[in-house]
Coordinates of C-alpha atoms and ligand atoms in Angstrom, one line a residue:
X1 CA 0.0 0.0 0.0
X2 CA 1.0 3.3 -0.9
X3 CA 0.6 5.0 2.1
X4 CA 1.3 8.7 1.6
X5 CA -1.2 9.1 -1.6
X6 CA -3.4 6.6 0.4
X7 CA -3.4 9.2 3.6
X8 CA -3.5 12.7 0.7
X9 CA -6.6 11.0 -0.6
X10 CA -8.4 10.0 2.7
X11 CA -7.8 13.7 4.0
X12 CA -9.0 15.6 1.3
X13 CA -12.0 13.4 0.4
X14 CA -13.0 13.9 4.1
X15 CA -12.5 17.6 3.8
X16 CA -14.5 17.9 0.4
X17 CA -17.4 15.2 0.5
X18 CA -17.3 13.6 4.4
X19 CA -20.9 12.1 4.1
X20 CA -19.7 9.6 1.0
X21 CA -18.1 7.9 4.2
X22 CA -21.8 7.2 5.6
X23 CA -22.8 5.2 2.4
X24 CA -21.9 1.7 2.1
X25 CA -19.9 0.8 -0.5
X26 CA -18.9 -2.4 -3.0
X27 CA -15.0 -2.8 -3.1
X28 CA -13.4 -2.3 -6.4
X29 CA -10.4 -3.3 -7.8
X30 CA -8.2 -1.0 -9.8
X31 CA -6.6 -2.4 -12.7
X32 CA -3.1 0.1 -12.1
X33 CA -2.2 -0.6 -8.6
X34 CA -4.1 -3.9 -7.6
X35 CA -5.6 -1.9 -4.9
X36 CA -9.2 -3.7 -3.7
X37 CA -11.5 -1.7 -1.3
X38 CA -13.4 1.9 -1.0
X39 CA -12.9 3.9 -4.0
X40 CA -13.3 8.1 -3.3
X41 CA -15.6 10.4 -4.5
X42 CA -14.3 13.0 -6.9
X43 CA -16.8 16.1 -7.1
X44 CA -19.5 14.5 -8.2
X45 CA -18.3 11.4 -9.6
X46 CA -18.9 8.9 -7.1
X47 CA -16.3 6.0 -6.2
X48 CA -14.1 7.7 -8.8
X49 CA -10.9 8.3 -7.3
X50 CA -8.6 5.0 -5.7
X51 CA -7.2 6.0 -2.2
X52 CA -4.0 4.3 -3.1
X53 CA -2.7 5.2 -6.2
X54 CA -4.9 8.1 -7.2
X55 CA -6.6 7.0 -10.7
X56 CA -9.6 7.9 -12.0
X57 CA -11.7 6.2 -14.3
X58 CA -10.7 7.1 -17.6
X59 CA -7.0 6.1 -16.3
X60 CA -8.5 2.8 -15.4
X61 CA -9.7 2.2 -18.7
X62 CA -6.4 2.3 -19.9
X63 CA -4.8 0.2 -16.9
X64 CA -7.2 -2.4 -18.1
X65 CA -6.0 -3.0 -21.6
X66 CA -2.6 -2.7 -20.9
X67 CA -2.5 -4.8 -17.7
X68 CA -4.8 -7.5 -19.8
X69 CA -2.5 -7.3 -22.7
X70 CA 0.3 -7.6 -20.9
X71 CA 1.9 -4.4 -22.6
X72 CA 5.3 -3.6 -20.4
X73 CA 6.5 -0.3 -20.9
X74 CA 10.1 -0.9 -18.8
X75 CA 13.0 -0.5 -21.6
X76 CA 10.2 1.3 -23.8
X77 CA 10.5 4.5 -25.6
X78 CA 6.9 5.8 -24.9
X79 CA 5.5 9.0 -25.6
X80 CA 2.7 9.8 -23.2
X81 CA 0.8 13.4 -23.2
X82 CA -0.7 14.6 -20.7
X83 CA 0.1 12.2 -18.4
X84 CA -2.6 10.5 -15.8
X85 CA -0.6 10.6 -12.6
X86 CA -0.5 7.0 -11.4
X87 CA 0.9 6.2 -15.0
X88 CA 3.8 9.2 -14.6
X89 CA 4.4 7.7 -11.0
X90 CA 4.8 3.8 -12.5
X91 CA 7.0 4.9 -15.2
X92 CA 8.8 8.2 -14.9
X93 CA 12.3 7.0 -13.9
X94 CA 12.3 4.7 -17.2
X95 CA 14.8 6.0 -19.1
X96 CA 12.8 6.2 -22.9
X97 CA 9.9 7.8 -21.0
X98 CA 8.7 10.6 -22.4
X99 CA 5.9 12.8 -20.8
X100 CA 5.1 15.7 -23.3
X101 CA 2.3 18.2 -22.1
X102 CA 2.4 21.9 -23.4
X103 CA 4.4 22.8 -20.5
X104 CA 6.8 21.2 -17.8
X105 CA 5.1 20.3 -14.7
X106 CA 4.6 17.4 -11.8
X107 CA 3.3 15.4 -14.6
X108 CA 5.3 16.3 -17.3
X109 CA 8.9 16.2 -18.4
X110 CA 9.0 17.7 -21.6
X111 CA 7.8 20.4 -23.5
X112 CA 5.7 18.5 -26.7
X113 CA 3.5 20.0 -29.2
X114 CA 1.5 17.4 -30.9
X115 CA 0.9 18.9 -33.8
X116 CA 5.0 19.2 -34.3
X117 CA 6.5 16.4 -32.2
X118 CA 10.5 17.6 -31.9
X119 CA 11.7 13.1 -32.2
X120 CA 12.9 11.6 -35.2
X121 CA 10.8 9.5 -37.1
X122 CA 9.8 6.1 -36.0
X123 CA 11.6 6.8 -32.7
X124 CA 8.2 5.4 -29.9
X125 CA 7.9 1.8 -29.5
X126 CA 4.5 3.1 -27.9
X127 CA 2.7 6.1 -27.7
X128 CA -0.4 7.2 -25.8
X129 CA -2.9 10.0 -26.6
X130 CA -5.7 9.5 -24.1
X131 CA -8.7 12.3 -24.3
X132 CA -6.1 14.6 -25.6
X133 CA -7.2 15.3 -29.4
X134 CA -10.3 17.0 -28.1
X135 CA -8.1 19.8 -26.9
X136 CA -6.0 20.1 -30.4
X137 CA -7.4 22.7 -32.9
X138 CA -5.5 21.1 -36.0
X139 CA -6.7 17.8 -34.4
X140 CA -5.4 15.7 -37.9
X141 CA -2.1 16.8 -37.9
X142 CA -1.5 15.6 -34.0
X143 CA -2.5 12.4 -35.6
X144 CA -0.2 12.8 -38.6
X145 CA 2.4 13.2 -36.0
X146 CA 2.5 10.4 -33.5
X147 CA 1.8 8.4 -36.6
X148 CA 5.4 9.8 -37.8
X149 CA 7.3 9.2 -34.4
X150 CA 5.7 5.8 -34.1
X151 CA 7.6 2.6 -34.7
X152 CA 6.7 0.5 -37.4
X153 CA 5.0 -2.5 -35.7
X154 CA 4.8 0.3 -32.9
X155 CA 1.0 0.9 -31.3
X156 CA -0.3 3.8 -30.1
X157 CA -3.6 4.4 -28.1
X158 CA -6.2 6.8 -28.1
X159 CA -9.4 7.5 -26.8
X160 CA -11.6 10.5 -26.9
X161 CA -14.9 11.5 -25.6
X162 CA -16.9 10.2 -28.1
X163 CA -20.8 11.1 -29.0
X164 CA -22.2 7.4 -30.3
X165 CA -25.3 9.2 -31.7
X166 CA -23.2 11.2 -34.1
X167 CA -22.5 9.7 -37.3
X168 CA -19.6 12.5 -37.9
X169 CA -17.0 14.4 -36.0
X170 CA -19.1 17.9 -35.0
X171 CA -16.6 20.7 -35.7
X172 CA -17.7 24.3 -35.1
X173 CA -18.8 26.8 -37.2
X174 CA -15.7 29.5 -37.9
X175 CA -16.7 32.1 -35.6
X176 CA -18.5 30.5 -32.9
X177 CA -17.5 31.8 -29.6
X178 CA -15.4 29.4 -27.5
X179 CA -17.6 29.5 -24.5
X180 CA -20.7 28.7 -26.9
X181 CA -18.3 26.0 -28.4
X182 CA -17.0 24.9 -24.5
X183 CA -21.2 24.2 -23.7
X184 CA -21.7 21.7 -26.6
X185 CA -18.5 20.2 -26.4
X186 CA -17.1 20.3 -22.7
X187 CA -14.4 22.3 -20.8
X188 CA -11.5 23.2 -23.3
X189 CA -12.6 20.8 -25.6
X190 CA -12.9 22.7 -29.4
X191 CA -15.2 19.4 -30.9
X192 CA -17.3 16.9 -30.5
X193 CA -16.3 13.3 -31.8
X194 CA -18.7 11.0 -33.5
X195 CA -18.7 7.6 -34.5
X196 CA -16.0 8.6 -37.6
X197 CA -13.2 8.8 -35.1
X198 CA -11.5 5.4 -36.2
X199 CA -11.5 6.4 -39.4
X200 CA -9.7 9.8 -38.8
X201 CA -7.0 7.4 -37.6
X202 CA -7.0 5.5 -40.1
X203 CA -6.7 7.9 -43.1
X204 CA -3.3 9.2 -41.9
X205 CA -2.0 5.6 -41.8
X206 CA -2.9 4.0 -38.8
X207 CA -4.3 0.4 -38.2
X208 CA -7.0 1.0 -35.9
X209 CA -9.1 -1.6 -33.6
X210 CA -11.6 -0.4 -31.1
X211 CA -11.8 -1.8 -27.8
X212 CA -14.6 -2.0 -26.2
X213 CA -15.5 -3.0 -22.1
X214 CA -18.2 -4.8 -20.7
X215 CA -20.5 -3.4 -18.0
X216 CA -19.1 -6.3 -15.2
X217 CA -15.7 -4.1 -16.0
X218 CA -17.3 -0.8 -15.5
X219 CA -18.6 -2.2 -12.2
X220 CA -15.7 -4.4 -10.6
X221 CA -13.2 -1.7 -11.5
X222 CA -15.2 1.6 -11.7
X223 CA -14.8 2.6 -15.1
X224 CA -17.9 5.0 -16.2
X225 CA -17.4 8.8 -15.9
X226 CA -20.7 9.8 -14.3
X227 CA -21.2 13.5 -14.7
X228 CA -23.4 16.0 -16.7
X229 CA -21.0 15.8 -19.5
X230 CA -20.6 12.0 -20.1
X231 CA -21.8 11.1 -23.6
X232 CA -20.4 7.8 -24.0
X233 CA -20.9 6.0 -20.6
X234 CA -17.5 3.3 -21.0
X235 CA -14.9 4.7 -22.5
X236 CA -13.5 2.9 -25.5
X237 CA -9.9 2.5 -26.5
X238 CA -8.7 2.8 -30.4
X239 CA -5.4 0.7 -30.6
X240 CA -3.5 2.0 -33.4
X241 CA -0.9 -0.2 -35.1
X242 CA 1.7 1.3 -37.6
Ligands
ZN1 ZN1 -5.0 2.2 -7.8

Protein backbone atom coordinates (compact mmCIF):
# COMPACT_ATOMS: atom_id res chain seq x y z
CA UNK A 1 0.00 0.00 0.00
CA UNK A 2 0.99 3.30 -0.86
CA UNK A 3 0.62 4.98 2.15
CA UNK A 4 1.34 8.66 1.60
CA UNK A 5 -1.23 9.08 -1.55
CA UNK A 6 -3.41 6.58 0.43
CA UNK A 7 -3.38 9.20 3.59
CA UNK A 8 -3.49 12.70 0.73
CA UNK A 9 -6.60 11.03 -0.63
CA UNK A 10 -8.44 10.04 2.65
CA UNK A 11 -7.76 13.74 4.03
CA UNK A 12 -9.01 15.57 1.27
CA UNK A 13 -11.98 13.39 0.35
CA UNK A 14 -13.00 13.85 4.11
CA UNK A 15 -12.45 17.59 3.77
CA UNK A 16 -14.46 17.88 0.36
CA UNK A 17 -17.37 15.24 0.46
CA UNK A 18 -17.34 13.63 4.38
CA UNK A 19 -20.88 12.13 4.08
CA UNK A 20 -19.75 9.58 1.03
CA UNK A 21 -18.10 7.88 4.22
CA UNK A 22 -21.83 7.17 5.64
CA UNK A 23 -22.76 5.22 2.42
CA UNK A 24 -21.91 1.71 2.12
CA UNK A 25 -19.85 0.80 -0.48
CA UNK A 26 -18.85 -2.44 -2.97
CA UNK A 27 -14.96 -2.85 -3.08
CA UNK A 28 -13.38 -2.31 -6.38
CA UNK A 29 -10.39 -3.25 -7.85
CA UNK A 30 -8.19 -0.98 -9.76
CA UNK A 31 -6.56 -2.44 -12.71
CA UNK A 32 -3.10 0.15 -12.11
CA UNK A 33 -2.20 -0.56 -8.58
CA UNK A 34 -4.08 -3.93 -7.63
CA UNK A 35 -5.58 -1.93 -4.86
CA UNK A 36 -9.25 -3.71 -3.70
CA UNK A 37 -11.46 -1.74 -1.31
CA UNK A 38 -13.42 1.91 -1.00
CA UNK A 39 -12.90 3.87 -4.03
CA UNK A 40 -13.34 8.06 -3.32
CA UNK A 41 -15.65 10.35 -4.48
CA UNK A 42 -14.29 13.03 -6.95
CA UNK A 43 -16.81 16.09 -7.13
CA UNK A 44 -19.54 14.53 -8.24
CA UNK A 45 -18.31 11.44 -9.58
CA UNK A 46 -18.87 8.88 -7.09
CA UNK A 47 -16.34 6.01 -6.21
CA UNK A 48 -14.07 7.73 -8.85
CA UNK A 49 -10.91 8.28 -7.35
CA UNK A 50 -8.62 5.04 -5.69
CA UNK A 51 -7.17 6.05 -2.16
CA UNK A 52 -4.01 4.30 -3.05
CA UNK A 53 -2.70 5.23 -6.18
CA UNK A 54 -4.89 8.13 -7.21
CA UNK A 55 -6.62 6.98 -10.71
CA UNK A 56 -9.64 7.87 -12.03
CA UNK A 57 -11.70 6.17 -14.27
CA UNK A 58 -10.68 7.09 -17.64
CA UNK A 59 -7.04 6.14 -16.30
CA UNK A 60 -8.53 2.77 -15.38
CA UNK A 61 -9.74 2.18 -18.66
CA UNK A 62 -6.44 2.30 -19.86
CA UNK A 63 -4.80 0.15 -16.90
CA UNK A 64 -7.24 -2.36 -18.13
CA UNK A 65 -6.02 -2.97 -21.63
CA UNK A 66 -2.58 -2.67 -20.88
CA UNK A 67 -2.52 -4.76 -17.69
CA UNK A 68 -4.78 -7.45 -19.78
CA UNK A 69 -2.47 -7.31 -22.73
CA UNK A 70 0.34 -7.63 -20.87
CA UNK A 71 1.86 -4.38 -22.55
CA UNK A 72 5.31 -3.59 -20.41
CA UNK A 73 6.47 -0.33 -20.87
CA UNK A 74 10.07 -0.94 -18.82
CA UNK A 75 12.98 -0.52 -21.56
CA UNK A 76 10.15 1.25 -23.77
CA UNK A 77 10.51 4.48 -25.62
CA UNK A 78 6.86 5.81 -24.95
CA UNK A 79 5.46 9.02 -25.59
CA UNK A 80 2.66 9.84 -23.21
CA UNK A 81 0.83 13.44 -23.19
CA UNK A 82 -0.65 14.64 -20.69
CA UNK A 83 0.09 12.21 -18.43
CA UNK A 84 -2.57 10.55 -15.84
CA UNK A 85 -0.61 10.56 -12.59
CA UNK A 86 -0.53 6.97 -11.41
CA UNK A 87 0.94 6.22 -14.98
CA UNK A 88 3.78 9.15 -14.56
CA UNK A 89 4.39 7.72 -10.95
CA UNK A 90 4.82 3.84 -12.49
CA UNK A 91 7.04 4.94 -15.25
CA UNK A 92 8.81 8.18 -14.85
CA UNK A 93 12.32 7.02 -13.88
CA UNK A 94 12.27 4.72 -17.18
CA UNK A 95 14.85 6.03 -19.08
CA UNK A 96 12.83 6.21 -22.91
CA UNK A 97 9.91 7.75 -21.01
CA UNK A 98 8.75 10.64 -22.42
CA UNK A 99 5.90 12.85 -20.76
CA UNK A 100 5.11 15.70 -23.34
CA UNK A 101 2.34 18.19 -22.14
CA UNK A 102 2.38 21.89 -23.43
CA UNK A 103 4.40 22.75 -20.48
CA UNK A 104 6.76 21.24 -17.80
CA UNK A 105 5.11 20.30 -14.74
CA UNK A 106 4.61 17.38 -11.75
CA UNK A 107 3.33 15.36 -14.62
CA UNK A 108 5.33 16.28 -17.34
CA UNK A 109 8.88 16.16 -18.42
CA UNK A 110 9.03 17.70 -21.60
CA UNK A 111 7.75 20.36 -23.55
CA UNK A 112 5.70 18.53 -26.72
CA UNK A 113 3.54 19.97 -29.25
CA UNK A 114 1.49 17.37 -30.90
CA UNK A 115 0.93 18.95 -33.77
CA UNK A 116 5.00 19.23 -34.31
CA UNK A 117 6.46 16.37 -32.21
CA UNK A 118 10.53 17.55 -31.95
CA UNK A 119 11.70 13.05 -32.23
CA UNK A 120 12.92 11.64 -35.25
CA UNK A 121 10.75 9.46 -37.08
CA UNK A 122 9.79 6.07 -35.95
CA UNK A 123 11.60 6.81 -32.72
CA UNK A 124 8.24 5.43 -29.93
CA UNK A 125 7.85 1.84 -29.47
CA UNK A 126 4.54 3.06 -27.94
CA UNK A 127 2.72 6.08 -27.68
CA UNK A 128 -0.41 7.21 -25.78
CA UNK A 129 -2.89 10.04 -26.59
CA UNK A 130 -5.70 9.48 -24.14
CA UNK A 131 -8.65 12.25 -24.28
CA UNK A 132 -6.14 14.56 -25.56
CA UNK A 133 -7.17 15.29 -29.37
CA UNK A 134 -10.32 16.96 -28.10
CA UNK A 135 -8.10 19.78 -26.89
CA UNK A 136 -5.95 20.06 -30.36
CA UNK A 137 -7.41 22.68 -32.92
CA UNK A 138 -5.53 21.13 -36.02
CA UNK A 139 -6.71 17.79 -34.37
CA UNK A 140 -5.43 15.73 -37.89
CA UNK A 141 -2.12 16.80 -37.90
CA UNK A 142 -1.48 15.64 -33.99
CA UNK A 143 -2.48 12.45 -35.59
CA UNK A 144 -0.17 12.78 -38.56
CA UNK A 145 2.42 13.23 -36.02
CA UNK A 146 2.55 10.35 -33.51
CA UNK A 147 1.81 8.38 -36.59
CA UNK A 148 5.38 9.84 -37.76
CA UNK A 149 7.28 9.16 -34.44
CA UNK A 150 5.74 5.80 -34.13
CA UNK A 151 7.63 2.62 -34.69
CA UNK A 152 6.70 0.51 -37.38
CA UNK A 153 5.00 -2.50 -35.67
CA UNK A 154 4.82 0.27 -32.90
CA UNK A 155 0.97 0.85 -31.27
CA UNK A 156 -0.30 3.84 -30.10
CA UNK A 157 -3.57 4.38 -28.05
CA UNK A 158 -6.19 6.85 -28.07
CA UNK A 159 -9.40 7.53 -26.78
CA UNK A 160 -11.65 10.52 -26.90
CA UNK A 161 -14.85 11.50 -25.56
CA UNK A 162 -16.86 10.20 -28.11
CA UNK A 163 -20.76 11.14 -29.02
CA UNK A 164 -22.22 7.41 -30.28
CA UNK A 165 -25.28 9.17 -31.65
CA UNK A 166 -23.18 11.18 -34.08
CA UNK A 167 -22.47 9.67 -37.29
CA UNK A 168 -19.62 12.50 -37.90
CA UNK A 169 -17.02 14.42 -35.97
CA UNK A 170 -19.05 17.87 -35.04
CA UNK A 171 -16.59 20.65 -35.74
CA UNK A 172 -17.71 24.32 -35.09
CA UNK A 173 -18.84 26.80 -37.18
CA UNK A 174 -15.73 29.52 -37.87
CA UNK A 175 -16.71 32.14 -35.59
CA UNK A 176 -18.46 30.49 -32.94
CA UNK A 177 -17.54 31.79 -29.56
CA UNK A 178 -15.44 29.35 -27.50
CA UNK A 179 -17.56 29.51 -24.55
CA UNK A 180 -20.68 28.66 -26.94
CA UNK A 181 -18.34 26.01 -28.44
CA UNK A 182 -17.03 24.90 -24.49
CA UNK A 183 -21.19 24.25 -23.71
CA UNK A 184 -21.65 21.72 -26.57
CA UNK A 185 -18.49 20.18 -26.36
CA UNK A 186 -17.07 20.27 -22.73
CA UNK A 187 -14.42 22.26 -20.77
CA UNK A 188 -11.46 23.17 -23.28
CA UNK A 189 -12.58 20.85 -25.63
CA UNK A 190 -12.89 22.74 -29.44
CA UNK A 191 -15.22 19.39 -30.95
CA UNK A 192 -17.29 16.88 -30.45
CA UNK A 193 -16.32 13.31 -31.81
CA UNK A 194 -18.68 11.02 -33.50
CA UNK A 195 -18.68 7.56 -34.53
CA UNK A 196 -15.98 8.62 -37.62
CA UNK A 197 -13.19 8.77 -35.06
CA UNK A 198 -11.47 5.40 -36.24
CA UNK A 199 -11.53 6.38 -39.44
CA UNK A 200 -9.68 9.83 -38.75
CA UNK A 201 -7.01 7.42 -37.56
CA UNK A 202 -6.98 5.51 -40.10
CA UNK A 203 -6.65 7.92 -43.13
CA UNK A 204 -3.35 9.21 -41.92
CA UNK A 205 -1.96 5.58 -41.82
CA UNK A 206 -2.92 3.98 -38.77
CA UNK A 207 -4.25 0.44 -38.24
CA UNK A 208 -7.05 1.00 -35.90
CA UNK A 209 -9.10 -1.61 -33.56
CA UNK A 210 -11.60 -0.40 -31.06
CA UNK A 211 -11.76 -1.85 -27.77
CA UNK A 212 -14.56 -1.98 -26.16
CA UNK A 213 -15.46 -2.96 -22.14
CA UNK A 214 -18.22 -4.79 -20.69
CA UNK A 215 -20.50 -3.37 -18.00
CA UNK A 216 -19.06 -6.28 -15.18
CA UNK A 217 -15.65 -4.09 -15.98
CA UNK A 218 -17.34 -0.84 -15.48
CA UNK A 219 -18.57 -2.16 -12.23
CA UNK A 220 -15.74 -4.38 -10.62
CA UNK A 221 -13.17 -1.67 -11.55
CA UNK A 222 -15.17 1.58 -11.67
CA UNK A 223 -14.78 2.61 -15.08
CA UNK A 224 -17.91 4.97 -16.22
CA UNK A 225 -17.43 8.78 -15.86
CA UNK A 226 -20.75 9.76 -14.35
CA UNK A 227 -21.25 13.50 -14.71
CA UNK A 228 -23.45 16.03 -16.68
CA UNK A 229 -21.04 15.79 -19.54
CA UNK A 230 -20.58 11.96 -20.06
CA UNK A 231 -21.77 11.11 -23.61
CA UNK A 232 -20.41 7.85 -23.98
CA UNK A 233 -20.91 6.04 -20.64
CA UNK A 234 -17.49 3.27 -20.97
CA UNK A 235 -14.91 4.68 -22.48
CA UNK A 236 -13.49 2.87 -25.47
CA UNK A 237 -9.89 2.51 -26.51
CA UNK A 238 -8.72 2.79 -30.38
CA UNK A 239 -5.42 0.74 -30.58
CA UNK A 240 -3.53 2.03 -33.42
CA UNK A 241 -0.93 -0.22 -35.08
CA UNK A 242 1.71 1.34 -37.56
ZN1 LIG B 1 -4.96 2.25 -7.78
Amino acid sequence: MNISVFVQEYLRAAIRKPRQFLKARLARLCTICGYEGRFLDVGPRPEARCPNCSSKERDRIMGLYLRGNGIDMAGKNLLHFSAERPFFRLWRHNPGYVAGDIKISKVANAVVDITDIRFEDGHFDHLICHHVLEHVPDDTQGMRECFRVLKPGGTAFFSVPLDHSRPETWEPPAGMPAAEVERICGWDHVRLYGRDFPDKLAAVGFQVSEIRFSPEDGERHRLTEEHALDRQGLDRIFVCTR
